[in-house]
Coordinates of N, CA and C in Angstrom, one line a residue:
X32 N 0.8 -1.2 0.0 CA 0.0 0.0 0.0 C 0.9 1.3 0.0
X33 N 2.0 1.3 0.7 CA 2.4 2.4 0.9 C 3.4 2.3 -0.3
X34 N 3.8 1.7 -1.2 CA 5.2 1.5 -2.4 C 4.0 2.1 -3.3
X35 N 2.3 2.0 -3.3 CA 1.5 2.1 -4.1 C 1.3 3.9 -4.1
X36 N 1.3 4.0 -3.0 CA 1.2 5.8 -2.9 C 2.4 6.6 -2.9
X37 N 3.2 6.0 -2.7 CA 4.5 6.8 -3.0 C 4.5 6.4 -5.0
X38 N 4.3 5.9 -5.5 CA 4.4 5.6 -6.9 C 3.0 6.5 -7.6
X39 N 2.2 6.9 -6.8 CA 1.2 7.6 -6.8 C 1.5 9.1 -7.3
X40 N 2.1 9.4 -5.8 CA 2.6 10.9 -5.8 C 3.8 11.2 -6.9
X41 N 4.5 9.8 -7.3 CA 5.8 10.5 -8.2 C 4.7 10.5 -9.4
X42 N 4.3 10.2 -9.8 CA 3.3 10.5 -10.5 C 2.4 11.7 -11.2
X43 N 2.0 12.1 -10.0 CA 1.1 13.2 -9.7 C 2.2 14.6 -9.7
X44 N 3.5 14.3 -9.3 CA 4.6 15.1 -9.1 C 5.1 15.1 -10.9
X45 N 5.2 14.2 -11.6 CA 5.4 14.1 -12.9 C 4.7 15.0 -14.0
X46 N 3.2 14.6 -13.8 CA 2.3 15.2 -14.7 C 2.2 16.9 -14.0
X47 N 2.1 17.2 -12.7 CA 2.1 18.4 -12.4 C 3.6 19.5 -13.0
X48 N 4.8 18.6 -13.1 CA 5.9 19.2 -13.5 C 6.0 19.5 -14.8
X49 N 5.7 18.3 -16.0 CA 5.2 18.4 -17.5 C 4.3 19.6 -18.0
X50 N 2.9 19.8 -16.7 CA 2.3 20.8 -17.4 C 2.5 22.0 -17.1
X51 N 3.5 22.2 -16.1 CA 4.0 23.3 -16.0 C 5.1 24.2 -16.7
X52 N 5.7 23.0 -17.5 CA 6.3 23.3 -18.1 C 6.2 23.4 -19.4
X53 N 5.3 22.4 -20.0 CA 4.6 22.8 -21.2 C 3.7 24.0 -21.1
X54 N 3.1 24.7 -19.9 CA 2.8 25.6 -19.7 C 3.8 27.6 -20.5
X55 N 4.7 27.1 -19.4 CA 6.1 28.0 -19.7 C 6.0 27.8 -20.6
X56 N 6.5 26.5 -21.4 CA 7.4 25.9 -23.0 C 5.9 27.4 -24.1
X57 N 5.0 27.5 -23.6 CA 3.3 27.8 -25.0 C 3.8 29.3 -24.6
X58 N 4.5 30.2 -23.1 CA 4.8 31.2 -23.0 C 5.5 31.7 -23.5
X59 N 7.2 30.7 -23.2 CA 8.1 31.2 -24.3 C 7.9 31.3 -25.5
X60 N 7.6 30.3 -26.3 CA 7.0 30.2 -27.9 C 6.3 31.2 -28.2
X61 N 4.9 31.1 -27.5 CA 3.4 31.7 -28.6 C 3.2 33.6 -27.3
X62 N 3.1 33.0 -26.5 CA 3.0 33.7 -25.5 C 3.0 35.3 -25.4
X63 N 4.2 36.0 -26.3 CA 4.5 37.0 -26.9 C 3.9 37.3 -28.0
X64 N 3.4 36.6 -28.7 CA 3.1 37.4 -29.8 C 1.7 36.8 -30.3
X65 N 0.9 38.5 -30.1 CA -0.3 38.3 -30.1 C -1.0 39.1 -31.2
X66 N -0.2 39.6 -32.0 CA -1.1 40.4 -33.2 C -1.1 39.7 -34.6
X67 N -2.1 39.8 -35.2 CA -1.9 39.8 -36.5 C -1.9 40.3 -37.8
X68 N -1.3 39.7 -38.9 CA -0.6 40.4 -39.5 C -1.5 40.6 -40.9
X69 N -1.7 41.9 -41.0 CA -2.3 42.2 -42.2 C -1.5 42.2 -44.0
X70 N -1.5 41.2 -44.8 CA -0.9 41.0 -45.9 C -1.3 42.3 -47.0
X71 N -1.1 43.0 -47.7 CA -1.0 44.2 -48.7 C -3.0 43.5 -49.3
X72 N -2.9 42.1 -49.7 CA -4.7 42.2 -50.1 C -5.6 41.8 -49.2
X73 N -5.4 42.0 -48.3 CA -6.6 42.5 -46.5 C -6.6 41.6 -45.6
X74 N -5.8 40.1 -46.3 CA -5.9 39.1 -45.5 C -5.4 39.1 -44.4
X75 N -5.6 38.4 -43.3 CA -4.6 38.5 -41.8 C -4.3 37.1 -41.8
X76 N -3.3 36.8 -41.3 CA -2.7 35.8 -40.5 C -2.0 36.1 -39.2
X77 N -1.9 34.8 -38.6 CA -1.2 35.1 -37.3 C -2.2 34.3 -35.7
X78 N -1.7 34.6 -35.0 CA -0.6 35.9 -34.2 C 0.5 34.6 -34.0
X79 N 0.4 33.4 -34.8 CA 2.1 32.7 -34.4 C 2.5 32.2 -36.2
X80 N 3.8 32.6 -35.8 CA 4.5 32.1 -37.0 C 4.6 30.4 -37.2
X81 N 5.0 29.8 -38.0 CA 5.3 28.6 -38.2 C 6.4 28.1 -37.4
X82 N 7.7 28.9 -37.3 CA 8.4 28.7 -36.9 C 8.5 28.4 -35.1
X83 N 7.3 29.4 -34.5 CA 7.1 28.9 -33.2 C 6.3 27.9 -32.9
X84 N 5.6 27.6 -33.7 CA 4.6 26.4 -33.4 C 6.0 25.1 -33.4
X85 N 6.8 25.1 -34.4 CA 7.4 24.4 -34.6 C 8.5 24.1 -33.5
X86 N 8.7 25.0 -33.2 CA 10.0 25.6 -31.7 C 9.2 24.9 -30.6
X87 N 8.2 24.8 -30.3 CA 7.1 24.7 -29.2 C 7.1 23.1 -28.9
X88 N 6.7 22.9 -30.5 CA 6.6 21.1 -30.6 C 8.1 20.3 -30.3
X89 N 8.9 21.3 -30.9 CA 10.6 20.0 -30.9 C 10.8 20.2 -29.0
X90 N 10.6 21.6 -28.6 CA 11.3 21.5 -27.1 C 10.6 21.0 -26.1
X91 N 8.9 20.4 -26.5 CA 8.0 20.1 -25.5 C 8.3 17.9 -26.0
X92 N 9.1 17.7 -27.3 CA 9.5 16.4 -27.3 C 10.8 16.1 -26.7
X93 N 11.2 17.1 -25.6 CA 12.8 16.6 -24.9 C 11.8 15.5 -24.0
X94 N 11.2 16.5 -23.0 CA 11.0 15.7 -22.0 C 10.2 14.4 -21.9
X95 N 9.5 14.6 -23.0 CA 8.3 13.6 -23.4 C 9.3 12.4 -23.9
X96 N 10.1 13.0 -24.8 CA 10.9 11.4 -24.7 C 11.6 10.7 -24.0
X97 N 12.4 11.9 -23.0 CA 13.2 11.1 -21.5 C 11.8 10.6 -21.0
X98 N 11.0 11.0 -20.6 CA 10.2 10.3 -20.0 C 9.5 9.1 -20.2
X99 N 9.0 8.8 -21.4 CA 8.8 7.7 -22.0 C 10.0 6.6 -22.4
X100 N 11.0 7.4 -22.3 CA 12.5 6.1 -22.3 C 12.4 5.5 -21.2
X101 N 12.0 6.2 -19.7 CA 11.8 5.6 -18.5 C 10.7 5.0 -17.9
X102 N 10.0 4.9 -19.2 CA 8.6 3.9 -19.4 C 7.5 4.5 -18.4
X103 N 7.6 6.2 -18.7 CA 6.9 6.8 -17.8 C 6.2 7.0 -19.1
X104 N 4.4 7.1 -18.9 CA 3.4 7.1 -19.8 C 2.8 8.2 -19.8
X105 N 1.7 8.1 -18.9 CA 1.1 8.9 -18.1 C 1.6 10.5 -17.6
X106 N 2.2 10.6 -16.8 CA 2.9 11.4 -16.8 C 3.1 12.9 -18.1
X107 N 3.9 12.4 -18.4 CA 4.2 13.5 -19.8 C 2.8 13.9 -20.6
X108 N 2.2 12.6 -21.1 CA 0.8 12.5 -22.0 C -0.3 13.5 -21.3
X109 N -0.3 13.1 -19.8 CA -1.5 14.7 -18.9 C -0.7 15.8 -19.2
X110 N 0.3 15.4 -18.4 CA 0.9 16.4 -18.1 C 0.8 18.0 -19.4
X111 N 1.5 17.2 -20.4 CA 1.6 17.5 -21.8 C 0.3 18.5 -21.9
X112 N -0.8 17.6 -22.6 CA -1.5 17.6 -22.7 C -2.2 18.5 -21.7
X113 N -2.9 18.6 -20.3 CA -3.3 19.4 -19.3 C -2.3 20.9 -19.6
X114 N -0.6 21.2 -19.8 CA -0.5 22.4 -19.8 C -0.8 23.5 -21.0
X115 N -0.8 22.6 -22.2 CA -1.0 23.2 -23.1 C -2.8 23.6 -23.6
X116 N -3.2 22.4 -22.5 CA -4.5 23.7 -22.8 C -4.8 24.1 -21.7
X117 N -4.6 24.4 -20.3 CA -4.5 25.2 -19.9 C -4.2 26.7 -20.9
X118 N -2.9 26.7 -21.1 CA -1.9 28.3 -21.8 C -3.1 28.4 -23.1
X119 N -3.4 27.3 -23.9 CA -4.2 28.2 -25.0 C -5.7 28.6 -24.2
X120 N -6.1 27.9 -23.0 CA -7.5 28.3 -22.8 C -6.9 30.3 -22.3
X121 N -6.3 30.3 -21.5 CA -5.6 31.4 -20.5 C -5.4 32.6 -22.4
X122 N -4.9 32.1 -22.7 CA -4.2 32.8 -24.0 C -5.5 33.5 -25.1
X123 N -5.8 32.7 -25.0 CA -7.6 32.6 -26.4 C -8.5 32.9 -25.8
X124 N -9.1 33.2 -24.7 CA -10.1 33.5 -23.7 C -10.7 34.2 -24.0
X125 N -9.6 35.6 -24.3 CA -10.3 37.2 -25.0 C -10.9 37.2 -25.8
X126 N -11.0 36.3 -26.4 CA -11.4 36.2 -27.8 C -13.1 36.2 -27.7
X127 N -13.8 37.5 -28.2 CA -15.7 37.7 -27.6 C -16.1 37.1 -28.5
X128 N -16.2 35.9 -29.4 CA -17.0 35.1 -30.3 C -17.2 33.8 -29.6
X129 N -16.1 33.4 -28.6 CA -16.3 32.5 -28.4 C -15.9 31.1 -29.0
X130 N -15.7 31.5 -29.9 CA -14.6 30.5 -31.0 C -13.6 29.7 -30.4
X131 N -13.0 30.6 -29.4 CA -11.6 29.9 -29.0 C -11.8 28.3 -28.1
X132 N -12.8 28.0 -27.9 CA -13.3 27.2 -27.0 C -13.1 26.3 -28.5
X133 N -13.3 26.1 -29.5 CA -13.1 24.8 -30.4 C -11.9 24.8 -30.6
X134 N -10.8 26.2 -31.0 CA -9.1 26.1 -30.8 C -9.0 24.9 -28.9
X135 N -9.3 25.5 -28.2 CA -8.6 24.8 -27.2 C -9.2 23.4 -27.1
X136 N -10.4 23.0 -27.5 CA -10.6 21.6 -27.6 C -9.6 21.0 -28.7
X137 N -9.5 21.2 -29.7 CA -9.0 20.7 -30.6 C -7.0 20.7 -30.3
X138 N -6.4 21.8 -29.6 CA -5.2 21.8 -28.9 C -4.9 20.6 -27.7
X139 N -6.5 20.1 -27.1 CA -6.6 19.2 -25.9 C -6.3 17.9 -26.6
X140 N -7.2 17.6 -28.0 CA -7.2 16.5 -28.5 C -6.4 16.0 -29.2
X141 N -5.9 17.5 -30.0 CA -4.5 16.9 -31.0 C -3.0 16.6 -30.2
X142 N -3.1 16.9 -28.6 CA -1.9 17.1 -28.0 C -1.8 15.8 -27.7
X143 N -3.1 15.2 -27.2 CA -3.5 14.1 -26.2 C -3.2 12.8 -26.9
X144 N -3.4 13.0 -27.8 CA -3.1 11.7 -29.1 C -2.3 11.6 -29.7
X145 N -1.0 13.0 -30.3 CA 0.3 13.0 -30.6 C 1.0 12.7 -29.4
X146 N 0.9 13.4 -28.5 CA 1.7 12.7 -26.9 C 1.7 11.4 -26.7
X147 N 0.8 10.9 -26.9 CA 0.2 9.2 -26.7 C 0.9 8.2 -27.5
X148 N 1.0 8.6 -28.7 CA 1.7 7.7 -29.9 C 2.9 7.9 -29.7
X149 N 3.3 9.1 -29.4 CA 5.0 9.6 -29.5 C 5.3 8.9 -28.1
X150 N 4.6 9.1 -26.5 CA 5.5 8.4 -25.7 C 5.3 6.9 -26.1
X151 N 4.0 6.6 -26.3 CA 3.8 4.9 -26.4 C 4.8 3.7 -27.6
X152 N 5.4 4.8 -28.6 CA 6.6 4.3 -29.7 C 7.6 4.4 -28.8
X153 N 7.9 5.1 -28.0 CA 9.3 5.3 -27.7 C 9.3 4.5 -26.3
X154 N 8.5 4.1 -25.6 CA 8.7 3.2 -24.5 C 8.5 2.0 -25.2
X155 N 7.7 1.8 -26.4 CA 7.8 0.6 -27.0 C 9.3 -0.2 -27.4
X156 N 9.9 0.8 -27.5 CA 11.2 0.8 -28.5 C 12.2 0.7 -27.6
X157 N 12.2 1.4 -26.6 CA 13.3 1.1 -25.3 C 13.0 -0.5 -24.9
X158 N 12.0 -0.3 -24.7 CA 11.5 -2.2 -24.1 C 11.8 -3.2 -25.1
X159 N 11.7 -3.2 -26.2 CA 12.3 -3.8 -27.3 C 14.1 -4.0 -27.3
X160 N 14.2 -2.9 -26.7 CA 16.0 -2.7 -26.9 C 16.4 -3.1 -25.6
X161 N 15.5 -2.9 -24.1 CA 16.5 -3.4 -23.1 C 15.8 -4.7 -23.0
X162 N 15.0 -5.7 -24.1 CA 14.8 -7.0 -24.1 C 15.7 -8.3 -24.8
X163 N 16.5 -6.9 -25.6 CA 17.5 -8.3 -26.8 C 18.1 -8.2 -25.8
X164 N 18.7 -7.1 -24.6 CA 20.2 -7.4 -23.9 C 21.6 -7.7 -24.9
X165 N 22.5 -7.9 -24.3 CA 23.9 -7.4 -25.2 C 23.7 -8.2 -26.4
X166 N 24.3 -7.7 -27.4 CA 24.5 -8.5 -29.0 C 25.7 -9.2 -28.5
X167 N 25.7 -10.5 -29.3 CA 27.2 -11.1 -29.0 C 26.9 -12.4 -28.2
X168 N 28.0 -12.2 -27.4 CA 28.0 -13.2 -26.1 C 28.8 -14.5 -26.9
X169 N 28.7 -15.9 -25.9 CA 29.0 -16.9 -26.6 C 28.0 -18.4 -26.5
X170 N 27.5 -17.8 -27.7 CA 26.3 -18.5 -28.6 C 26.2 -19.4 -28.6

């Protein structure tokens, strides 16, 4: 019982640290820049470039994959997942149409199921690798 709540809490300690940080990770990135950009024939785009979206995704797959090399699942995938929509609900809020509410479902969904595949290959793959054990030996 008690190996079961202490495994509990690192846990709970895991996903709380992930979405904290995926939190920060949506500040640094998107976080700043909130205008958009009007093109010379009226159109707008924006308020994030490609390049931060892209910045956002490679630095929020450090931890996601240490942690899934340590066959931690859970963890990163809330975690992940819970900070990032947190920052877009906090971020998109102001938005008076009301719109933003299918942006941050759809940030909840697409996070929750890229996180999921990406840790669930990569603990796949470690387990695979620490199951051949050394190449070699005498055969």
């Amino acid at each position: 019982m008690r190996r079961r709540l202490g495994r509990t809490a690192l846990q709970l300690r895991t996903i709380l640290l992930q979405a904290l940080l995926a939190a920060a990770l949506w500040a640094a990135w998107l976080g700043w820049d909130q205008h958009r950009d009007v093109h010379p024939d009226g159109t707008t785009t924006g308020p994030y470039e490609a390049w931060q979206v892209i910045g956002l995704v490679l630095t929020l797959l450090v931890p996601l994959c240490w942690s899934a090399s340590r066959q931690d699942i859970v963890g990163p995938v809330a975690g992940i997942t819970a900070g990032l929509t947190v920052a877009a609900l906090y971020d998109w809020s102001d938005d008076a149409s009301g719109l933003f509410v299918i942006g941050v479902g759809t940030i909840m969904v697409g996070s929750l199921v890229t996180t999921s595949a990406i840790a669930f290959l990569i603990a796949s793959l470690q387990r695979n690798r620490a199951g051949r054990g050394p190449r070699g030996g005498a055969g």
